[in-house]
PDB file of C-alpha atoms in Angstrom:
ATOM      1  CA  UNK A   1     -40.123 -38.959  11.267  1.00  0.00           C
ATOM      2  CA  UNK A   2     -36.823 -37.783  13.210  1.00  0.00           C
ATOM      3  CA  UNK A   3     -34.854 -38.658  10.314  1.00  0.00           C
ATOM      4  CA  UNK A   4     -37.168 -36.206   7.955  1.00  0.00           C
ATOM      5  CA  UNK A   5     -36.502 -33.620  10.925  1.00  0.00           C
ATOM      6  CA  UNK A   6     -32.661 -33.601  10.611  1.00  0.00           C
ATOM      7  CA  UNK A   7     -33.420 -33.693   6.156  1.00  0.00           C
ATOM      8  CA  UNK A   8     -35.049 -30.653   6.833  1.00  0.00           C
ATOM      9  CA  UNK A   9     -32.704 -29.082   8.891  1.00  0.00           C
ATOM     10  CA  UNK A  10     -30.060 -29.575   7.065  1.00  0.00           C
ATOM     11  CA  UNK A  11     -31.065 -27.591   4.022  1.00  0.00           C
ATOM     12  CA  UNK A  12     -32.008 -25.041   5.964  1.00  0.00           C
ATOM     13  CA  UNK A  13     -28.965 -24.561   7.564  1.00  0.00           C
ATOM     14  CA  UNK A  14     -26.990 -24.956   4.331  1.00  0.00           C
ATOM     15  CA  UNK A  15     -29.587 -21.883   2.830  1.00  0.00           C
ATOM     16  CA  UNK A  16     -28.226 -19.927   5.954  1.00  0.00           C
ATOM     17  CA  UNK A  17     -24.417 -20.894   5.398  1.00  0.00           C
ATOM     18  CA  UNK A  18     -24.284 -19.883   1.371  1.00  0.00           C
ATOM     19  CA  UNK A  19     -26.375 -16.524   2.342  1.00  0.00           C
ATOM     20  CA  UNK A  20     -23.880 -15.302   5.013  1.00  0.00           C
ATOM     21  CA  UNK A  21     -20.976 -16.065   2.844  1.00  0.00           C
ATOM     22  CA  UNK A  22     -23.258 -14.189  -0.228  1.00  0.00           C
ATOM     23  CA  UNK A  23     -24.046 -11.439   1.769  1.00  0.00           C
ATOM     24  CA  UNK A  24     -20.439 -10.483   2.323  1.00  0.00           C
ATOM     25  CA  UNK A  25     -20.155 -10.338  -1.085  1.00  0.00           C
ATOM     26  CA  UNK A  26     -17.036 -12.468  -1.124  1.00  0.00           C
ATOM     27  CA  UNK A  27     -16.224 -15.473  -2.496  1.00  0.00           C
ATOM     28  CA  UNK A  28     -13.519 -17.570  -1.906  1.00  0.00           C
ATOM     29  CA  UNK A  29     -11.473 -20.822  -3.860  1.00  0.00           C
ATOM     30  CA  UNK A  30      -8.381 -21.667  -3.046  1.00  0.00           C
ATOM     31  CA  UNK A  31      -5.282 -23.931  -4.343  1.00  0.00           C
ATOM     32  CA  UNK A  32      -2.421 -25.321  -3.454  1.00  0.00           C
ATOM     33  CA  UNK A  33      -0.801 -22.793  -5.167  1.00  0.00           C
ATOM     34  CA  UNK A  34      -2.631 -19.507  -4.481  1.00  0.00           C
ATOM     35  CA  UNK A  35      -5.610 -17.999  -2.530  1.00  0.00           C
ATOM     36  CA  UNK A  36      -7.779 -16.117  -5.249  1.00  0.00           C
ATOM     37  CA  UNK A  37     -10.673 -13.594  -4.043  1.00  0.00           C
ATOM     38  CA  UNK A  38     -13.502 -12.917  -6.146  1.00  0.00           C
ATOM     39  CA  UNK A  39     -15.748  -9.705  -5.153  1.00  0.00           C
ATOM     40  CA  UNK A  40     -18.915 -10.505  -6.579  1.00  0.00           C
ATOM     41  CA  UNK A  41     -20.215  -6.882  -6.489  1.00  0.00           C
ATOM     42  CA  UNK A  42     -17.394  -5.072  -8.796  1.00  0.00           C
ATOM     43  CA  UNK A  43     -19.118  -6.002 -12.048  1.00  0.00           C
ATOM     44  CA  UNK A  44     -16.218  -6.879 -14.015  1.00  0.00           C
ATOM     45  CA  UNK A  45     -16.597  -9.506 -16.431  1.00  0.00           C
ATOM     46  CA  UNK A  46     -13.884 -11.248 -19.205  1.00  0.00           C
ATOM     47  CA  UNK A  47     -14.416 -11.212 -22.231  1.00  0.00           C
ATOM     48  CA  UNK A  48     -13.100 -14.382 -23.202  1.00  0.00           C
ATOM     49  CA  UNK A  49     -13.568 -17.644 -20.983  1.00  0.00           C
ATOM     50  CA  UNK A  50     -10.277 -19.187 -22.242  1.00  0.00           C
ATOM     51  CA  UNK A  51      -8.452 -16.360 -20.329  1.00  0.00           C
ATOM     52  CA  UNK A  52      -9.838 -18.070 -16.881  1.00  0.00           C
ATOM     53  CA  UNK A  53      -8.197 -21.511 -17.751  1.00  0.00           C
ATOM     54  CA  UNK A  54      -4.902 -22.433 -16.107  1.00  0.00           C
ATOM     55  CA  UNK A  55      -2.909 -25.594 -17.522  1.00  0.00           C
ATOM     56  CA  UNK A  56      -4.048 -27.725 -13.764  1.00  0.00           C
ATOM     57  CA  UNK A  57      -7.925 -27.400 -15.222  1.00  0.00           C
ATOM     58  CA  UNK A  58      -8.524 -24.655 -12.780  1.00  0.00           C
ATOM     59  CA  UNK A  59     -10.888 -22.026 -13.657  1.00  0.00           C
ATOM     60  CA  UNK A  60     -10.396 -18.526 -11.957  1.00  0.00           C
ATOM     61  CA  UNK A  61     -13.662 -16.675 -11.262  1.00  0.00           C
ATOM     62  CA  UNK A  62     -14.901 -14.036 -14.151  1.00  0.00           C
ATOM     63  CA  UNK A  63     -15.364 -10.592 -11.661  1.00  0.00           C
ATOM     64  CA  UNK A  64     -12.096 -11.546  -9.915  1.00  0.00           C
ATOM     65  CA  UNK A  65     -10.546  -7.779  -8.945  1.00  0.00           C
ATOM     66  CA  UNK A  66      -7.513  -8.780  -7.010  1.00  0.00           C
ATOM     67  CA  UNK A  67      -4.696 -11.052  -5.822  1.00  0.00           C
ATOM     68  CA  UNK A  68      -3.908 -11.821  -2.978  1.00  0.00           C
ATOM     69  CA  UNK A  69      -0.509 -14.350  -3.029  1.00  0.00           C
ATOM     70  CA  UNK A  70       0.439 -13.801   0.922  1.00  0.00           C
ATOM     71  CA  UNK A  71       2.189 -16.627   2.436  1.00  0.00           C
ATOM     72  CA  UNK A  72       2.472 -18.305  -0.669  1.00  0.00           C
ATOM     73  CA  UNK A  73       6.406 -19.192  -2.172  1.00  0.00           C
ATOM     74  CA  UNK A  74       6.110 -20.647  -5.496  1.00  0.00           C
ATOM     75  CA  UNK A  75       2.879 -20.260  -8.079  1.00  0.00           C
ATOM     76  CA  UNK A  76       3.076 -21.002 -11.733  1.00  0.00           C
ATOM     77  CA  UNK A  77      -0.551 -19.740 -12.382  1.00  0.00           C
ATOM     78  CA  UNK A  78       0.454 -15.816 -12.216  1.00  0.00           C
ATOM     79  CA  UNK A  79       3.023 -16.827 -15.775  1.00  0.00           C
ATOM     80  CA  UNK A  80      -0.262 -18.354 -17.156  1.00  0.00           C
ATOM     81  CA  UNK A  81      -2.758 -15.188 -16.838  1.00  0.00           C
ATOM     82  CA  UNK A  82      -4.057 -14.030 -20.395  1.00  0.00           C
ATOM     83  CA  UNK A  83      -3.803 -10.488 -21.300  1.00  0.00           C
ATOM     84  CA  UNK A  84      -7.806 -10.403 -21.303  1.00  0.00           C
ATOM     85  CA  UNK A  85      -7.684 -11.303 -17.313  1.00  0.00           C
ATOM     86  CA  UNK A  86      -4.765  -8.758 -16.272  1.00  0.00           C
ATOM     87  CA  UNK A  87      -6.288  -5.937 -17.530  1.00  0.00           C
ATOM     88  CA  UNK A  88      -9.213  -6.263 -15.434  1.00  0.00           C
ATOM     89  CA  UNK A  89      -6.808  -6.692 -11.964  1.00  0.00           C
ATOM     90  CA  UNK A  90      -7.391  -3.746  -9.907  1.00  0.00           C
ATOM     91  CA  UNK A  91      -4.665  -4.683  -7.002  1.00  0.00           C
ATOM     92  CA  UNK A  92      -1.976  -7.177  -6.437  1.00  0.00           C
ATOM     93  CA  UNK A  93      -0.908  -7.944  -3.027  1.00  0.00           C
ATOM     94  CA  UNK A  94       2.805  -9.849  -2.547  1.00  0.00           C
ATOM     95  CA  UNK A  95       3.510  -8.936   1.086  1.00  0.00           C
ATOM     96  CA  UNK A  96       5.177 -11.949   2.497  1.00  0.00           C
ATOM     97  CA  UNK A  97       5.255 -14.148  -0.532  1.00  0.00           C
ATOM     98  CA  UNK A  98       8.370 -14.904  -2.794  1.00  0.00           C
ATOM     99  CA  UNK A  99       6.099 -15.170  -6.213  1.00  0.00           C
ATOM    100  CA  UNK A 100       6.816 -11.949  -7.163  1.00  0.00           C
ATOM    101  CA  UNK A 101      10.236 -11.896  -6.310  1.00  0.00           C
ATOM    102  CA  UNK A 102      10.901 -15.390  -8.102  1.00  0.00           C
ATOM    103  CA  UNK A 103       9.055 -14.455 -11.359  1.00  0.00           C
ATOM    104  CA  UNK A 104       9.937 -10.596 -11.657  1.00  0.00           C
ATOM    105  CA  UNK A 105      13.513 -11.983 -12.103  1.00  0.00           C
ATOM    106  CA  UNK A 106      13.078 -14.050 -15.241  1.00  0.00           C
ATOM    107  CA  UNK A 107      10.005 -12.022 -16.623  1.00  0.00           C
ATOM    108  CA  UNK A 108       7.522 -13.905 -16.237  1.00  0.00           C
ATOM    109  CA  UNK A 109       5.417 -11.748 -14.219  1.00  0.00           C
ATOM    110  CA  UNK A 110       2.713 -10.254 -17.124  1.00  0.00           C
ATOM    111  CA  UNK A 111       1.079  -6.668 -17.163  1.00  0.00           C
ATOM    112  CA  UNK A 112      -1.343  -5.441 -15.667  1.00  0.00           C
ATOM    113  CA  UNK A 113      -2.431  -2.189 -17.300  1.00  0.00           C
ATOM    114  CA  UNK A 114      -5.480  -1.369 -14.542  1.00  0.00           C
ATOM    115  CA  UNK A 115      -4.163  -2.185 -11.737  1.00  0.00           C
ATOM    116  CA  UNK A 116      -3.401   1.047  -9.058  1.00  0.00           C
ATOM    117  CA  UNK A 117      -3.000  -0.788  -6.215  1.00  0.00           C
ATOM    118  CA  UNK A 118       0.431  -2.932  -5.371  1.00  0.00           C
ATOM    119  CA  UNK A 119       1.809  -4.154  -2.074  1.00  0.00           C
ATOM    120  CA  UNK A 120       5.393  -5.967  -1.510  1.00  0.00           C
ATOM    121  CA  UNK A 121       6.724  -7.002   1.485  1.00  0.00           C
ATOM    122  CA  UNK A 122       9.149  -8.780   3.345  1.00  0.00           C
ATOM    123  CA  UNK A 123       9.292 -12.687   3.494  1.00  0.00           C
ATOM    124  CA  UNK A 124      10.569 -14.269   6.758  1.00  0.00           C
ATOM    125  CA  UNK A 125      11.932 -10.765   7.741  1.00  0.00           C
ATOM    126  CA  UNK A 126      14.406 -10.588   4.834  1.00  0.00           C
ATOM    127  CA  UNK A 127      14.500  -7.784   2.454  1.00  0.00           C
ATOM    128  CA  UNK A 128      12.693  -8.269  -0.922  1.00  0.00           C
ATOM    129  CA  UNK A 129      14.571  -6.948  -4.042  1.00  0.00           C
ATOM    130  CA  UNK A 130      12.701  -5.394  -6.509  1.00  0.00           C
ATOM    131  CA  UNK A 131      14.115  -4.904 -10.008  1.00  0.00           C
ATOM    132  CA  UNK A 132      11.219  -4.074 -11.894  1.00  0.00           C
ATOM    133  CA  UNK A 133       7.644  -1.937 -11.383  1.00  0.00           C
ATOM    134  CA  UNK A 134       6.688  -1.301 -15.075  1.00  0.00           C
ATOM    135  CA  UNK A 135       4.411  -4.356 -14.683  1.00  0.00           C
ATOM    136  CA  UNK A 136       1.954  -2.225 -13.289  1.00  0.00           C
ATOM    137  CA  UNK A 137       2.324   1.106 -15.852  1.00  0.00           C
ATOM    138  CA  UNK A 138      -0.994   2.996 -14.292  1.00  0.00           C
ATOM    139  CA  UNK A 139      -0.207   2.109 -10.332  1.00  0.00           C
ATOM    140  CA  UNK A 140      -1.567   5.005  -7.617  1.00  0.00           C
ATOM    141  CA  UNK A 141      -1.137   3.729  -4.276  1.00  0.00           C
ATOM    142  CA  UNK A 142       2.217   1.613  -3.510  1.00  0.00           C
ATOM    143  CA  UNK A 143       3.164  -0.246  -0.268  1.00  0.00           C
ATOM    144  CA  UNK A 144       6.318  -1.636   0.327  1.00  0.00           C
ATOM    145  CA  UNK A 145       7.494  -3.553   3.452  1.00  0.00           C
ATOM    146  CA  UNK A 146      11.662  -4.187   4.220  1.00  0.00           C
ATOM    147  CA  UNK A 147      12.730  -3.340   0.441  1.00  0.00           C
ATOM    148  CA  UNK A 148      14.836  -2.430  -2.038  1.00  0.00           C
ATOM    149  CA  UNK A 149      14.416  -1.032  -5.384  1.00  0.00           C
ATOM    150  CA  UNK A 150      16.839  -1.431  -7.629  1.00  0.00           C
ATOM    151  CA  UNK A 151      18.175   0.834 -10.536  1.00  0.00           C
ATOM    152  CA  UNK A 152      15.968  -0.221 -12.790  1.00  0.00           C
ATOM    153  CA  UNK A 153      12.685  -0.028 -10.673  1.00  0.00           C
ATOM    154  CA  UNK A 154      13.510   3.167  -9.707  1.00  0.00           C
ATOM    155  CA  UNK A 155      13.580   4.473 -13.152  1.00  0.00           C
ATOM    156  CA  UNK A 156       9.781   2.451 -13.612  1.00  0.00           C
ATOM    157  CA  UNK A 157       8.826   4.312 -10.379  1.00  0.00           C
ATOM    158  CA  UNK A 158       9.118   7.927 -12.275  1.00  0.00           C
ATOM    159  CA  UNK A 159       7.511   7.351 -14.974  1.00  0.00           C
ATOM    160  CA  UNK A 160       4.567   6.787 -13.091  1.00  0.00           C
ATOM    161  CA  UNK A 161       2.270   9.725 -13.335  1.00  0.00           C
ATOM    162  CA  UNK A 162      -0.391   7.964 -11.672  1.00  0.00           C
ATOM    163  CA  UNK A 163       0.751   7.804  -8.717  1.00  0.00           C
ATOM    164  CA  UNK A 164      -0.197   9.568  -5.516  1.00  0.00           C
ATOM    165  CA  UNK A 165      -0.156   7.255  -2.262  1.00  0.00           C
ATOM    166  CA  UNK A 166       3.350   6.118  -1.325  1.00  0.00           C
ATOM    167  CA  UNK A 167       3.625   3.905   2.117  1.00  0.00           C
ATOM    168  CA  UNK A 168       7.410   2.807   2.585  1.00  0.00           C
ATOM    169  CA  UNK A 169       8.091   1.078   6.035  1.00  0.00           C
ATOM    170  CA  UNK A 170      11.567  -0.703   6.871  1.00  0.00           C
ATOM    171  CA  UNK A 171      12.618   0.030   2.996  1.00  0.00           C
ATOM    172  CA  UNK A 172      16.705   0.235   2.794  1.00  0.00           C
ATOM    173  CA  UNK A 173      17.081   3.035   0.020  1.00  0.00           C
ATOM    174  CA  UNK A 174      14.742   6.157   0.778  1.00  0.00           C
ATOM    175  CA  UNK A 175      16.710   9.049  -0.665  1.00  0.00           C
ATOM    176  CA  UNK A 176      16.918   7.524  -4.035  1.00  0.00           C
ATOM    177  CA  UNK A 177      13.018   6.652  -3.901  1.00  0.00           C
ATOM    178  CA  UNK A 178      12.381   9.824  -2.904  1.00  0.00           C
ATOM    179  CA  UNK A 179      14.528  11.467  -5.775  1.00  0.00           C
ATOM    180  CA  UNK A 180      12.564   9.265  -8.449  1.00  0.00           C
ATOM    181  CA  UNK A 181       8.781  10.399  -6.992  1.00  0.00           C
ATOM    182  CA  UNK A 182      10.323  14.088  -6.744  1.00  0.00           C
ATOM    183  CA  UNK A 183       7.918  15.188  -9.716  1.00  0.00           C
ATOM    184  CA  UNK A 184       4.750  13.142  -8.349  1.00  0.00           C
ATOM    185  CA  UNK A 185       1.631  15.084  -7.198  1.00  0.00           C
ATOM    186  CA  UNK A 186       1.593  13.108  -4.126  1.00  0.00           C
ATOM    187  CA  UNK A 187      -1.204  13.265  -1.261  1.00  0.00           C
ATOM    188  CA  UNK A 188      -0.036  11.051   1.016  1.00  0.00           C
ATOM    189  CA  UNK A 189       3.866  10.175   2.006  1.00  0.00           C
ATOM    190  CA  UNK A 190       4.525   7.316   5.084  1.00  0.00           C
ATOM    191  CA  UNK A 191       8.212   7.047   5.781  1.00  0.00           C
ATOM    192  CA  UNK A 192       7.975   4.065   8.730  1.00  0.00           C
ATOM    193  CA  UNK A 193      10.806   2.703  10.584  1.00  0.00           C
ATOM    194  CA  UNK A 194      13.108   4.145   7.602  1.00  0.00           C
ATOM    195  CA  UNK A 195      16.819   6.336   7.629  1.00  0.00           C
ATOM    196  CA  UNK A 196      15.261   9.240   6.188  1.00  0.00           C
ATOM    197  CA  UNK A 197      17.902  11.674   4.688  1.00  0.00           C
ATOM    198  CA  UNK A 198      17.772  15.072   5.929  1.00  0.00           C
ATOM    199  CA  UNK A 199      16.906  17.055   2.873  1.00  0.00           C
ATOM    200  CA  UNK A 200      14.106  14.675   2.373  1.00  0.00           C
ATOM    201  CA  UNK A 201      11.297  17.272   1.956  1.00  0.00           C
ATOM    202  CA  UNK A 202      13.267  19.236  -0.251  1.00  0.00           C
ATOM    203  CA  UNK A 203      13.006  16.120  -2.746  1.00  0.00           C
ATOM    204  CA  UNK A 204       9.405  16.452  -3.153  1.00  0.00           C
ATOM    205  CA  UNK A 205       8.939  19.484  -6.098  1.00  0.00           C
ATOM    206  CA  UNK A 206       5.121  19.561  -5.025  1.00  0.00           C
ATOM    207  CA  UNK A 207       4.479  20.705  -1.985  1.00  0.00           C
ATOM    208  CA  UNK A 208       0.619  21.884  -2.118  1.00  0.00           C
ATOM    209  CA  UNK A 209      -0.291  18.363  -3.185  1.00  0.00           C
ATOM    210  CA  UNK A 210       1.311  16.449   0.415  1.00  0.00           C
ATOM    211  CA  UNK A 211      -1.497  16.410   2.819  1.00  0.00           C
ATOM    212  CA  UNK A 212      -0.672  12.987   4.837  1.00  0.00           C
ATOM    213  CA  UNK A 213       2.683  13.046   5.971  1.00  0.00           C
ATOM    214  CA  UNK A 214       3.834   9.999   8.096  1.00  0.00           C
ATOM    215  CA  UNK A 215       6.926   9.448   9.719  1.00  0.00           C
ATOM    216  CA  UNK A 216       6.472   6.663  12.852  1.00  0.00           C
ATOM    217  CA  UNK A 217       9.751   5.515  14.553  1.00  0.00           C
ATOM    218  CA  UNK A 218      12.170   6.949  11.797  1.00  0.00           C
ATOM    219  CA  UNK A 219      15.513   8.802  11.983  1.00  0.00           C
ATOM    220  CA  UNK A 220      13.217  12.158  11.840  1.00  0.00           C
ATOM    221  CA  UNK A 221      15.429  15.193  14.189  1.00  0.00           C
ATOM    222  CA  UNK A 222      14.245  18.895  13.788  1.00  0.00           C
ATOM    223  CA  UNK A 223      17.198  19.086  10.970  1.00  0.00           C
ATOM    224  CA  UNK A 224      14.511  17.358   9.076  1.00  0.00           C
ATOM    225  CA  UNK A 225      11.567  19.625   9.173  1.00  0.00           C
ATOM    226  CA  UNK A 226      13.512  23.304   8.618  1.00  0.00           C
ATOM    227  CA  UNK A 227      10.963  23.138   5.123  1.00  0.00           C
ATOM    228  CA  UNK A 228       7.979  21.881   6.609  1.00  0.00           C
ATOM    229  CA  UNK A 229       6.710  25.454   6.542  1.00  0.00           C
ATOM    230  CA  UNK A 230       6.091  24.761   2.849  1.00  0.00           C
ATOM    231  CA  UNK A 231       3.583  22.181   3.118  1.00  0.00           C
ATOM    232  CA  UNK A 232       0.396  24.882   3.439  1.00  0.00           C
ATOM    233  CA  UNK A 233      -1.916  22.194   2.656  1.00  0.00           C
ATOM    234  CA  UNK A 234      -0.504  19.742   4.850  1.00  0.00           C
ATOM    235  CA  UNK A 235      -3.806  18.154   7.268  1.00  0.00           C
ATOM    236  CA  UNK A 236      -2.234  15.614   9.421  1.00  0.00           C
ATOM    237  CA  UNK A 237       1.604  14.817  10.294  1.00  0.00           C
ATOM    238  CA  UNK A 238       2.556  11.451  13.089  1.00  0.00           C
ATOM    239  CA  UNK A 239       5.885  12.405  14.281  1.00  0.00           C
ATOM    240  CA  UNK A 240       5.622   9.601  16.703  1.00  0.00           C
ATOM    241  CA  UNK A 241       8.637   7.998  18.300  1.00  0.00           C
ATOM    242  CA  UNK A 242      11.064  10.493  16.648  1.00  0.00           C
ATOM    243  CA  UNK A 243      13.379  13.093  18.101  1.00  0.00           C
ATOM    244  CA  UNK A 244      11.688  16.263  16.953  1.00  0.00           C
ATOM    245  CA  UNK A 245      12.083  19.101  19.864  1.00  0.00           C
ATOM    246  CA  UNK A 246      10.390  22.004  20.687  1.00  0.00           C
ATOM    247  CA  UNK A 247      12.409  24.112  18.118  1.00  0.00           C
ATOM    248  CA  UNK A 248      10.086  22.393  15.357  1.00  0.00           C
ATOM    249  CA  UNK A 249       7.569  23.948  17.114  1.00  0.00           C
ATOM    250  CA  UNK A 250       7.529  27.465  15.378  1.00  0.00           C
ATOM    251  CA  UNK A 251       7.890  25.447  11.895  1.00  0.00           C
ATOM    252  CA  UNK A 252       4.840  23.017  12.794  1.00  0.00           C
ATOM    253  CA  UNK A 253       2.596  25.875  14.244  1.00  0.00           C
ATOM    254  CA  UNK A 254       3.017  27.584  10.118  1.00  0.00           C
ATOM    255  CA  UNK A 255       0.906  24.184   8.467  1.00  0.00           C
ATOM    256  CA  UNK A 256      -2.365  26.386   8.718  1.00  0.00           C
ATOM    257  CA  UNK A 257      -4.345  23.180   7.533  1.00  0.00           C
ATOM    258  CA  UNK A 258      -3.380  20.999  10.128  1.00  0.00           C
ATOM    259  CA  UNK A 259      -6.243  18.970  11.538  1.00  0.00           C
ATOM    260  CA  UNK A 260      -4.353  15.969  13.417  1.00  0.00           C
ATOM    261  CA  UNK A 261      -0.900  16.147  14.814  1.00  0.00           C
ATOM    262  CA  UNK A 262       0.454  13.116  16.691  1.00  0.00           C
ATOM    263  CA  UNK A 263       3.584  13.909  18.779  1.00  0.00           C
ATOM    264  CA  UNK A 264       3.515  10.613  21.100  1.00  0.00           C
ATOM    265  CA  UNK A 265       7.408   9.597  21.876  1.00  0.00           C
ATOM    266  CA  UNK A 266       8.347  13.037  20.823  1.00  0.00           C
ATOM    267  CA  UNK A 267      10.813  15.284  22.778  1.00  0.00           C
ATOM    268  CA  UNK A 268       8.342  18.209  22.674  1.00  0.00           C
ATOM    269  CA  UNK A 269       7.227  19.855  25.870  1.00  0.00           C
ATOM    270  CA  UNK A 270       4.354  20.563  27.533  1.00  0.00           C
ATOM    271  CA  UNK A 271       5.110  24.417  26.889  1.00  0.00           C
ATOM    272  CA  UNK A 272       5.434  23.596  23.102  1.00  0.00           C
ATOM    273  CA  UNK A 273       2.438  21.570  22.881  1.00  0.00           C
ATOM    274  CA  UNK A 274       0.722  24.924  24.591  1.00  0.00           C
ATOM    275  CA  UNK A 275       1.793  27.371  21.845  1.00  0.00           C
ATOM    276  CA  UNK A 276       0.496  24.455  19.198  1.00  0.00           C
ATOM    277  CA  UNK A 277      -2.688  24.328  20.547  1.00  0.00           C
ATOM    278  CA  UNK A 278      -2.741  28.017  20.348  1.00  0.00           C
ATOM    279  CA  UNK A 279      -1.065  28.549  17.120  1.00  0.00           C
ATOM    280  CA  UNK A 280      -3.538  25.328  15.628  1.00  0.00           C
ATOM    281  CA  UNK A 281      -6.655  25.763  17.266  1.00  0.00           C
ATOM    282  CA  UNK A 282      -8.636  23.546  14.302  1.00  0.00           C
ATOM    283  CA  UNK A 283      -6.052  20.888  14.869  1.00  0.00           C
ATOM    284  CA  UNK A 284      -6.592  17.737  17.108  1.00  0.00           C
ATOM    285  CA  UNK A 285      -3.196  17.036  18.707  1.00  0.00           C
ATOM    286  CA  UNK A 286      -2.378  13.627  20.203  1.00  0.00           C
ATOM    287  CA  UNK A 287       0.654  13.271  22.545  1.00  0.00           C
TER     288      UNK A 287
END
């Protein structure tokens, strides 16, 4: 009788276990080469099963929207994706993992034609090189972590029209970045821990688009914002940790649509954060 008990049990708590993990929606198999998640409420389906099957036997799940390959420093099984799987890959993630950085060499890496998500960053605190982006042709929001783009990423980084959310944090060459997304419509721009060039927002053509602006902990002086008066549509700028004064003041008091403004670490005054709270009554300012 005890022993029918603990049967009983047991299935019941195994019913429990597989509806917590499917009411998350997520679904999870792993290898010893790469972590694969499978969202099991994006209703995307391939068309073909063959373009699941990797050379080990493994099958990859059909809705799968994303990679995910961090902490991981060799795969073979991004090489082996089908055309039919890639173009239903929505975003790739290589932040501290080499696999994009060993295959993008030899060209191994395939296209993705849907994906608009991408993130690269630093593995073991070195910089990643990256000398190609065309991989990813219709890309919107990029993230990159401690890198460098090289000529010929830069040139894949113009030609996309797509894009509109740029995050760059520790990356070595800003100013030429900046020069290839000079005709992007971009909404949001985060310039973290980076040597920012002065002229930086004159290198943006489109100023009614920016309305995120970003700058944490970089080389950001009040040289740097004499043309923030263009940015009309601007709603929240972190100045945090830079050395902006309180003759940026008059400049940041002209960004009518301000709603947040985060001036912690800044060398503004208590007198200049007066006349912003004046000048920006709609705006929440943190300091």
């Amino acid at each position: 009788m005890l022993f029918k008990h603990w049967f009983w049990f047991a299935i019941l708590a195994s019913i429990l276990v597989l509806a917590m993990f499917a009411g998350r929606g997520i679904l999870q198999q792993r290898s010893s080469d790469v972590a694969y998640q499978a969202l099991s409420d994006c209703g995307v389906e391939v068309k073909d099963p063959e373009d699941c099957q990797m050379s080990n036997g493994m099958s990859i799940p059909h809705n799968l929207r994303g990679l995910d390959f961090k902490g991981v420093d060799s795969c073979k099984v991004l090489a082996e994706l089908r055309p039919g799987f890639c173009g239903e890959i929505g975003w790739l993630s290589f932040y501290r993992s080499g696999v994009y950085s060993r295959l993008s060499r030899n060209s191994a890496i395939p296209t993705f034609p849907r994906c608009e998500f991408l993130w690269v960053g630093e593995i073991n605190g070195e910089v990643v090189q990256i000398p190609r982006l065309d991989f990813v042709p219709t890309l919107r929001e990029l993230r990159l972590v401690t890198c460098e783009l090289e000529q010929s990423a830069l040139a894949d980084l113009e030609g996309m029209e797509l894009l509109y959310y740029v995050s760059l944090h520790g990356v070595q060459n800003v100013g030429e970045i900046l020069n290839s997304l000079g005709t992007k419509e971009l909404i949001s721009l985060a310039l973290l821990e980076c040597e920012v060039p002065v002229d930086f927002l004159a290198r943006i053509d489109d100023a009614d688009s920016l309305e995120f602006l970003d700058v944490r902990f970089s080389s950001i002086s009040d040289a740097h914002l004499e043309l923030l008066g263009k940015y009309k549509h601007l709603k929240r700028l972190n100045l945090t940790g830079t050395d902006v004064t309180d003759a940026s003041v008059k400049l940041i008091s002209e960004c009518d649509s301000m709603q947040m403004l985060i001036l912690s670490g800044t060398g503004i005054s208590q007198s200049g954060l007066e006349v912003l709270s004046k000048e920006l009554p709609e705006s929440k300012i943190l300091f």
